[in-house]
mmCIF file of C-alpha atoms in Angstrom:
data_model
loop_
_atom_site.group_PDB
_atom_site.id
_atom_site.type_symbol
_atom_site.label_atom_id
_atom_site.label_comp_id
_atom_site.label_asym_id
_atom_site.label_seq_id
_atom_site.Cartn_x
_atom_site.Cartn_y
_atom_site.Cartn_z
ATOM 1 C CA ALA S 11 -69.299 -15.068 -126.065
ATOM 2 C CA GLN S 12 -70.598 -11.633 -125.228
ATOM 3 C CA SER S 13 -68.703 -8.817 -123.561
ATOM 4 C CA VAL S 14 -69.437 -5.280 -122.434
ATOM 5 C CA THR S 15 -67.160 -2.243 -122.323
ATOM 6 C CA GLN S 16 -67.949 0.770 -120.188
ATOM 7 C CA LEU S 17 -65.226 3.240 -121.092
ATOM 8 C CA ASP S 18 -65.817 5.673 -118.245
ATOM 9 C CA SER S 19 -65.134 4.402 -114.746
ATOM 10 C CA GLN S 20 -66.193 7.684 -113.129
ATOM 11 C CA VAL S 21 -68.388 10.530 -114.359
ATOM 12 C CA PRO S 22 -68.786 13.651 -112.220
ATOM 13 C CA VAL S 23 -71.562 16.023 -113.281
ATOM 14 C CA PHE S 24 -73.270 19.047 -111.792
ATOM 15 C CA GLU S 25 -76.887 18.837 -110.701
ATOM 16 C CA GLU S 26 -79.392 19.616 -113.489
ATOM 17 C CA ALA S 27 -76.751 19.038 -116.172
ATOM 18 C CA PRO S 28 -77.172 16.331 -118.831
ATOM 19 C CA VAL S 29 -75.214 13.101 -118.638
ATOM 20 C CA GLU S 30 -74.308 10.225 -120.944
ATOM 21 C CA LEU S 31 -72.861 6.947 -119.705
ATOM 22 C CA ARG S 32 -71.342 4.953 -122.518
ATOM 23 C CA CYS S 33 -71.735 1.227 -123.125
ATOM 24 C CA ASN S 34 -70.456 -0.814 -126.054
ATOM 25 C CA TYR S 35 -70.984 -4.528 -126.438
ATOM 26 C CA SER S 36 -69.445 -7.319 -128.443
ATOM 27 C CA SER S 37 -71.457 -10.263 -129.694
ATOM 28 C CA SER S 38 -71.595 -12.417 -132.787
ATOM 29 C CA VAL S 39 -75.338 -12.913 -132.344
ATOM 30 C CA SER S 40 -78.299 -10.749 -131.472
ATOM 31 C CA VAL S 41 -78.488 -9.500 -127.906
ATOM 32 C CA TYR S 42 -80.657 -8.281 -125.102
ATOM 33 C CA LEU S 43 -79.235 -5.213 -123.323
ATOM 34 C CA PHE S 44 -79.731 -3.919 -119.802
ATOM 35 C CA TRP S 45 -78.728 -1.115 -117.478
ATOM 36 C CA TYR S 46 -78.635 -1.897 -113.783
ATOM 37 C CA VAL S 47 -78.083 0.703 -111.046
ATOM 38 C CA GLN S 48 -76.566 0.233 -107.612
ATOM 39 C CA TYR S 49 -77.318 2.950 -105.074
ATOM 40 C CA PRO S 50 -75.033 3.178 -102.028
ATOM 41 C CA ASN S 51 -75.481 0.220 -99.676
ATOM 42 C CA GLN S 52 -78.137 -1.386 -101.863
ATOM 43 C CA GLY S 53 -78.287 -4.317 -104.278
ATOM 44 C CA LEU S 54 -78.276 -3.875 -108.047
ATOM 45 C CA GLN S 55 -81.652 -2.933 -109.547
ATOM 46 C CA LEU S 56 -82.846 -3.056 -113.130
ATOM 47 C CA LEU S 57 -83.070 0.452 -114.590
ATOM 48 C CA LEU S 58 -84.148 -0.332 -118.152
ATOM 49 C CA LYS S 59 -83.775 -2.955 -120.849
ATOM 50 C CA TYR S 60 -83.890 -3.482 -124.589
ATOM 51 C CA LEU S 61 -85.312 -6.785 -125.782
ATOM 52 C CA SER S 62 -86.855 -5.944 -129.159
ATOM 53 C CA GLY S 63 -88.977 -3.339 -130.913
ATOM 54 C CA SER S 64 -88.317 0.352 -130.412
ATOM 55 C CA THR S 65 -84.608 1.017 -130.053
ATOM 56 C CA LEU S 66 -85.227 3.841 -127.566
ATOM 57 C CA VAL S 67 -86.175 2.644 -124.093
ATOM 58 C CA GLU S 68 -86.964 4.712 -121.025
ATOM 59 C CA SER S 69 -86.985 4.302 -117.265
ATOM 60 C CA ILE S 70 -89.518 5.721 -114.849
ATOM 61 C CA ASN S 71 -86.992 8.185 -113.395
ATOM 62 C CA GLY S 72 -86.085 9.958 -116.624
ATOM 63 C CA PHE S 73 -83.196 7.887 -117.973
ATOM 64 C CA GLU S 74 -83.226 6.637 -121.540
ATOM 65 C CA ALA S 75 -80.995 4.401 -123.630
ATOM 66 C CA GLU S 76 -80.843 3.792 -127.345
ATOM 67 C CA PHE S 77 -79.850 0.497 -128.925
ATOM 68 C CA ASN S 78 -77.588 1.180 -131.902
ATOM 69 C CA LYS S 79 -76.831 -2.059 -133.707
ATOM 70 C CA SER S 80 -74.413 -0.575 -136.234
ATOM 71 C CA GLN S 81 -72.292 0.982 -133.476
ATOM 72 C CA THR S 82 -72.911 -1.902 -131.038
ATOM 73 C CA SER S 83 -73.783 0.633 -128.378
ATOM 74 C CA PHE S 84 -76.409 1.122 -125.689
ATOM 75 C CA HIS S 85 -75.547 4.486 -124.120
ATOM 76 C CA LEU S 86 -77.533 5.734 -121.128
ATOM 77 C CA ARG S 87 -78.631 9.368 -121.040
ATOM 78 C CA LYS S 88 -80.511 11.751 -118.803
ATOM 79 C CA PRO S 89 -81.193 15.374 -119.762
ATOM 80 C CA SER S 90 -81.060 16.710 -116.188
ATOM 81 C CA VAL S 91 -79.573 14.777 -113.280
ATOM 82 C CA HIS S 92 -80.469 14.987 -109.599
ATOM 83 C CA ILE S 93 -78.370 14.401 -106.515
ATOM 84 C CA SER S 94 -80.346 11.183 -105.988
ATOM 85 C CA ASP S 95 -78.959 9.782 -109.266
ATOM 86 C CA THR S 96 -75.567 9.363 -107.622
ATOM 87 C CA ALA S 97 -74.872 5.641 -107.959
ATOM 88 C CA GLU S 98 -72.918 3.037 -109.900
ATOM 89 C CA TYR S 99 -74.387 2.058 -113.243
ATOM 90 C CA PHE S 100 -73.728 -1.282 -114.917
ATOM 91 C CA CYS S 101 -74.428 -2.181 -118.520
ATOM 92 C CA ALA S 102 -75.172 -5.867 -119.157
ATOM 93 C CA VAL S 103 -75.784 -8.136 -122.128
ATOM 94 C CA ARG S 104 -77.078 -11.616 -122.853
ATOM 95 C CA THR S 105 -78.288 -13.504 -125.881
ATOM 96 C CA PRO S 106 -82.004 -13.971 -126.532
ATOM 97 C CA TYR S 107 -81.716 -17.726 -126.653
ATOM 98 C CA SER S 108 -83.295 -19.548 -123.778
ATOM 99 C CA GLY S 109 -81.159 -21.746 -121.623
ATOM 100 C CA ASN S 110 -77.768 -21.114 -120.180
ATOM 101 C CA THR S 111 -77.254 -17.442 -120.884
ATOM 102 C CA PRO S 112 -76.857 -15.423 -117.687
ATOM 103 C CA LEU S 113 -76.110 -11.717 -117.755
ATOM 104 C CA VAL S 114 -72.616 -10.502 -118.574
ATOM 105 C CA PHE S 115 -71.838 -7.167 -116.896
ATOM 106 C CA GLY S 116 -69.491 -4.337 -117.683
ATOM 107 C CA LYS S 117 -67.126 -2.883 -115.089
ATOM 108 C CA GLY S 118 -69.516 -0.131 -114.128
ATOM 109 C CA THR S 119 -69.532 3.674 -114.222
ATOM 110 C CA ARG S 120 -69.730 5.631 -111.010
ATOM 111 C CA LEU S 121 -71.933 8.699 -111.509
ATOM 112 C CA SER S 122 -71.360 11.450 -108.972
ATOM 113 C CA VAL S 123 -73.821 14.343 -109.066
ATOM 114 C CA ILE S 124 -72.429 17.529 -107.571
ATOM 115 C CA ALA S 125 -74.680 20.157 -105.995
ATOM 116 C CA ASP A 8 -91.424 -10.768 -99.303
ATOM 117 C CA THR A 9 -88.329 -8.839 -98.264
ATOM 118 C CA GLY A 10 -86.308 -9.495 -101.394
ATOM 119 C CA VAL A 11 -83.130 -11.510 -101.728
ATOM 120 C CA SER A 12 -81.392 -12.035 -98.416
ATOM 121 C CA GLN A 13 -77.713 -12.906 -98.034
ATOM 122 C CA ASN A 14 -75.913 -13.950 -94.885
ATOM 123 C CA PRO A 15 -73.552 -13.089 -93.449
ATOM 124 C CA ARG A 16 -73.053 -9.515 -94.654
ATOM 125 C CA HIS A 17 -69.373 -9.640 -93.867
ATOM 126 C CA LYS A 18 -66.953 -12.494 -93.310
ATOM 127 C CA ILE A 19 -63.289 -12.288 -92.354
ATOM 128 C CA THR A 20 -61.410 -15.550 -92.465
ATOM 129 C CA LYS A 21 -57.844 -16.776 -92.361
ATOM 130 C CA ARG A 22 -56.241 -18.163 -95.456
ATOM 131 C CA GLY A 23 -56.864 -21.886 -95.711
ATOM 132 C CA GLN A 24 -60.155 -21.882 -93.823
ATOM 133 C CA ASN A 25 -63.477 -22.921 -95.328
ATOM 134 C CA VAL A 26 -66.388 -20.480 -95.542
ATOM 135 C CA THR A 27 -70.050 -20.881 -96.443
ATOM 136 C CA PHE A 28 -72.476 -18.205 -97.552
ATOM 137 C CA ARG A 29 -76.245 -18.434 -97.696
ATOM 138 C CA CYS A 30 -78.732 -16.854 -100.080
ATOM 139 C CA ASP A 31 -82.497 -16.804 -99.628
ATOM 140 C CA PRO A 32 -84.139 -15.791 -102.915
ATOM 141 C CA ILE A 33 -87.590 -14.390 -103.512
ATOM 142 C CA SER A 34 -89.790 -17.361 -102.785
ATOM 143 C CA GLU A 35 -91.547 -17.606 -106.154
ATOM 144 C CA HIS A 36 -88.353 -17.213 -108.197
ATOM 145 C CA ASN A 37 -87.161 -20.429 -109.805
ATOM 146 C CA ARG A 38 -83.742 -19.197 -110.918
ATOM 147 C CA LEU A 39 -80.882 -18.303 -108.597
ATOM 148 C CA TYR A 40 -77.516 -16.865 -109.604
ATOM 149 C CA TRP A 41 -74.181 -16.359 -107.878
ATOM 150 C CA TYR A 42 -71.857 -13.565 -108.996
ATOM 151 C CA ARG A 43 -68.565 -12.285 -107.630
ATOM 152 C CA GLN A 44 -67.542 -8.628 -107.665
ATOM 153 C CA THR A 45 -64.088 -7.286 -106.932
ATOM 154 C CA LEU A 46 -63.082 -3.654 -106.542
ATOM 155 C CA GLY A 47 -63.420 -1.728 -109.770
ATOM 156 C CA GLN A 48 -65.056 -4.608 -111.606
ATOM 157 C CA GLY A 49 -68.580 -5.487 -112.515
ATOM 158 C CA PRO A 50 -70.273 -8.634 -111.267
ATOM 159 C CA GLU A 51 -68.720 -11.790 -112.729
ATOM 160 C CA PHE A 52 -70.939 -14.809 -113.214
ATOM 161 C CA LEU A 53 -70.110 -17.889 -111.133
ATOM 162 C CA THR A 54 -73.035 -20.296 -111.397
ATOM 163 C CA TYR A 55 -76.789 -20.539 -111.569
ATOM 164 C CA PHE A 56 -79.642 -22.854 -110.655
ATOM 165 C CA GLN A 57 -83.045 -23.494 -112.068
ATOM 166 C CA ASN A 58 -84.977 -24.894 -109.170
ATOM 167 C CA GLU A 59 -82.550 -27.389 -107.585
ATOM 168 C CA ALA A 60 -80.576 -28.110 -110.768
ATOM 169 C CA GLN A 61 -77.226 -26.387 -111.244
ATOM 170 C CA LEU A 62 -77.291 -25.548 -114.944
ATOM 171 C CA GLU A 63 -74.049 -23.712 -115.572
ATOM 172 C CA LYS A 64 -70.724 -23.101 -113.878
ATOM 173 C CA SER A 65 -68.217 -20.462 -114.919
ATOM 174 C CA ARG A 66 -64.557 -21.230 -115.472
ATOM 175 C CA LEU A 67 -64.037 -18.874 -112.518
ATOM 176 C CA LEU A 68 -65.526 -21.517 -110.255
ATOM 177 C CA SER A 69 -62.523 -23.617 -109.303
ATOM 178 C CA ASP A 70 -62.736 -26.994 -107.611
ATOM 179 C CA ARG A 71 -62.547 -25.220 -104.257
ATOM 180 C CA PHE A 72 -65.969 -23.677 -104.869
ATOM 181 C CA SER A 73 -69.220 -25.575 -104.564
ATOM 182 C CA ALA A 74 -72.796 -24.387 -104.638
ATOM 183 C CA GLU A 75 -76.012 -26.125 -103.765
ATOM 184 C CA ARG A 76 -79.681 -25.333 -103.839
ATOM 185 C CA PRO A 77 -81.442 -28.168 -102.049
ATOM 186 C CA LYS A 78 -85.175 -28.372 -102.727
ATOM 187 C CA GLY A 79 -84.957 -25.361 -104.992
ATOM 188 C CA SER A 80 -85.210 -22.853 -102.181
ATOM 189 C CA PHE A 81 -82.188 -21.261 -100.461
ATOM 190 C CA SER A 82 -78.684 -21.733 -101.816
ATOM 191 C CA THR A 83 -75.260 -22.048 -100.247
ATOM 192 C CA LEU A 84 -71.874 -21.216 -101.721
ATOM 193 C CA GLU A 85 -68.897 -22.863 -100.044
ATOM 194 C CA ILE A 86 -65.273 -21.968 -100.595
ATOM 195 C CA GLN A 87 -62.739 -24.471 -99.326
ATOM 196 C CA ARG A 88 -59.130 -23.627 -98.444
ATOM 197 C CA THR A 89 -59.669 -19.921 -99.002
ATOM 198 C CA GLU A 90 -56.968 -17.853 -100.689
ATOM 199 C CA GLN A 91 -56.385 -14.115 -100.577
ATOM 200 C CA GLY A 92 -57.564 -13.896 -104.169
ATOM 201 C CA ASP A 93 -60.992 -15.048 -103.029
ATOM 202 C CA SER A 94 -61.525 -11.727 -101.256
ATOM 203 C CA ALA A 95 -64.513 -10.148 -102.984
ATOM 204 C CA MET A 96 -68.193 -9.322 -102.692
ATOM 205 C CA TYR A 97 -70.294 -12.390 -103.423
ATOM 206 C CA LEU A 98 -73.663 -11.481 -104.893
ATOM 207 C CA CYS A 99 -76.751 -13.604 -105.123
ATOM 208 C CA ALA A 100 -79.663 -12.837 -107.449
ATOM 209 C CA SER A 101 -82.912 -14.532 -108.299
ATOM 210 C CA SER A 102 -85.404 -14.260 -111.121
ATOM 211 C CA SER A 103 -88.697 -15.603 -112.291
ATOM 212 C CA GLY A 104 -87.871 -17.448 -115.475
ATOM 213 C CA GLU A 105 -85.116 -15.793 -117.486
ATOM 214 C CA GLY A 106 -85.335 -12.471 -115.689
ATOM 215 C CA LEU A 107 -86.723 -10.526 -118.635
ATOM 216 C CA GLY A 108 -89.667 -9.089 -116.720
ATOM 217 C CA PRO A 109 -89.965 -5.576 -115.286
ATOM 218 C CA TYR A 110 -87.631 -6.273 -112.371
ATOM 219 C CA GLY A 111 -85.036 -8.393 -114.158
ATOM 220 C CA TYR A 112 -82.725 -10.106 -111.728
ATOM 221 C CA THR A 113 -83.337 -9.185 -108.076
ATOM 222 C CA PHE A 114 -79.994 -8.879 -106.314
ATOM 223 C CA GLY A 115 -79.171 -9.214 -102.660
ATOM 224 C CA SER A 116 -76.821 -6.808 -100.899
ATOM 225 C CA GLY A 117 -73.999 -9.325 -101.016
ATOM 226 C CA THR A 118 -71.551 -11.003 -98.645
ATOM 227 C CA ARG A 119 -68.187 -9.308 -98.408
ATOM 228 C CA LEU A 120 -65.398 -11.840 -97.887
ATOM 229 C CA THR A 121 -61.987 -10.790 -96.653
ATOM 230 C CA VAL A 122 -59.272 -13.434 -96.528
ATOM 231 C CA VAL A 123 -56.320 -12.485 -94.314
#
């Protein structure tokens, strides 16, 4: 079975500062990795994903994450955050095999951007 | 399409009562998922459907929980004899195929259940 650990439950950061949200996963097989974001009073939305190929993946709003197989990590980074990035971020994992493999989520990290 | 719709948004019920939640997925999505989220936790998988077939149920889904998706469209989640531990946000999501496309799983805003 897969599992996800998000070590930081809350991350406060000043506007225009860089941020890293950490995600480590556990799996005995290969994995697909995802970051979902939940803005206040909205449903979860896919931010970015790693399925295969380049280990560095990017979102349209400036976030990036790098799949590191040796460290079993998929940390999310942004070089300069905006107030609008304030949200809860969830890392998720599943196996590539088709069939009964829904997403397994971490506990989430609440990012608070301070003006 | 207005996305995944969940009703009601909030439900307060007395312990021991039965409750039913409804989820209307994106119409062309063939997969539908139910998750539960408690304070300080991420979404925990409960069950999922491909069309009208319920393909997997989590160990979290006790005998008091039942889910249906008649005709492969909307889905209902019923909790019988509610307990205080059932208090949570119940999330519904849908996807086209395995949800590996650009939008992944599309989540609704959830139904918040409070058992008093």
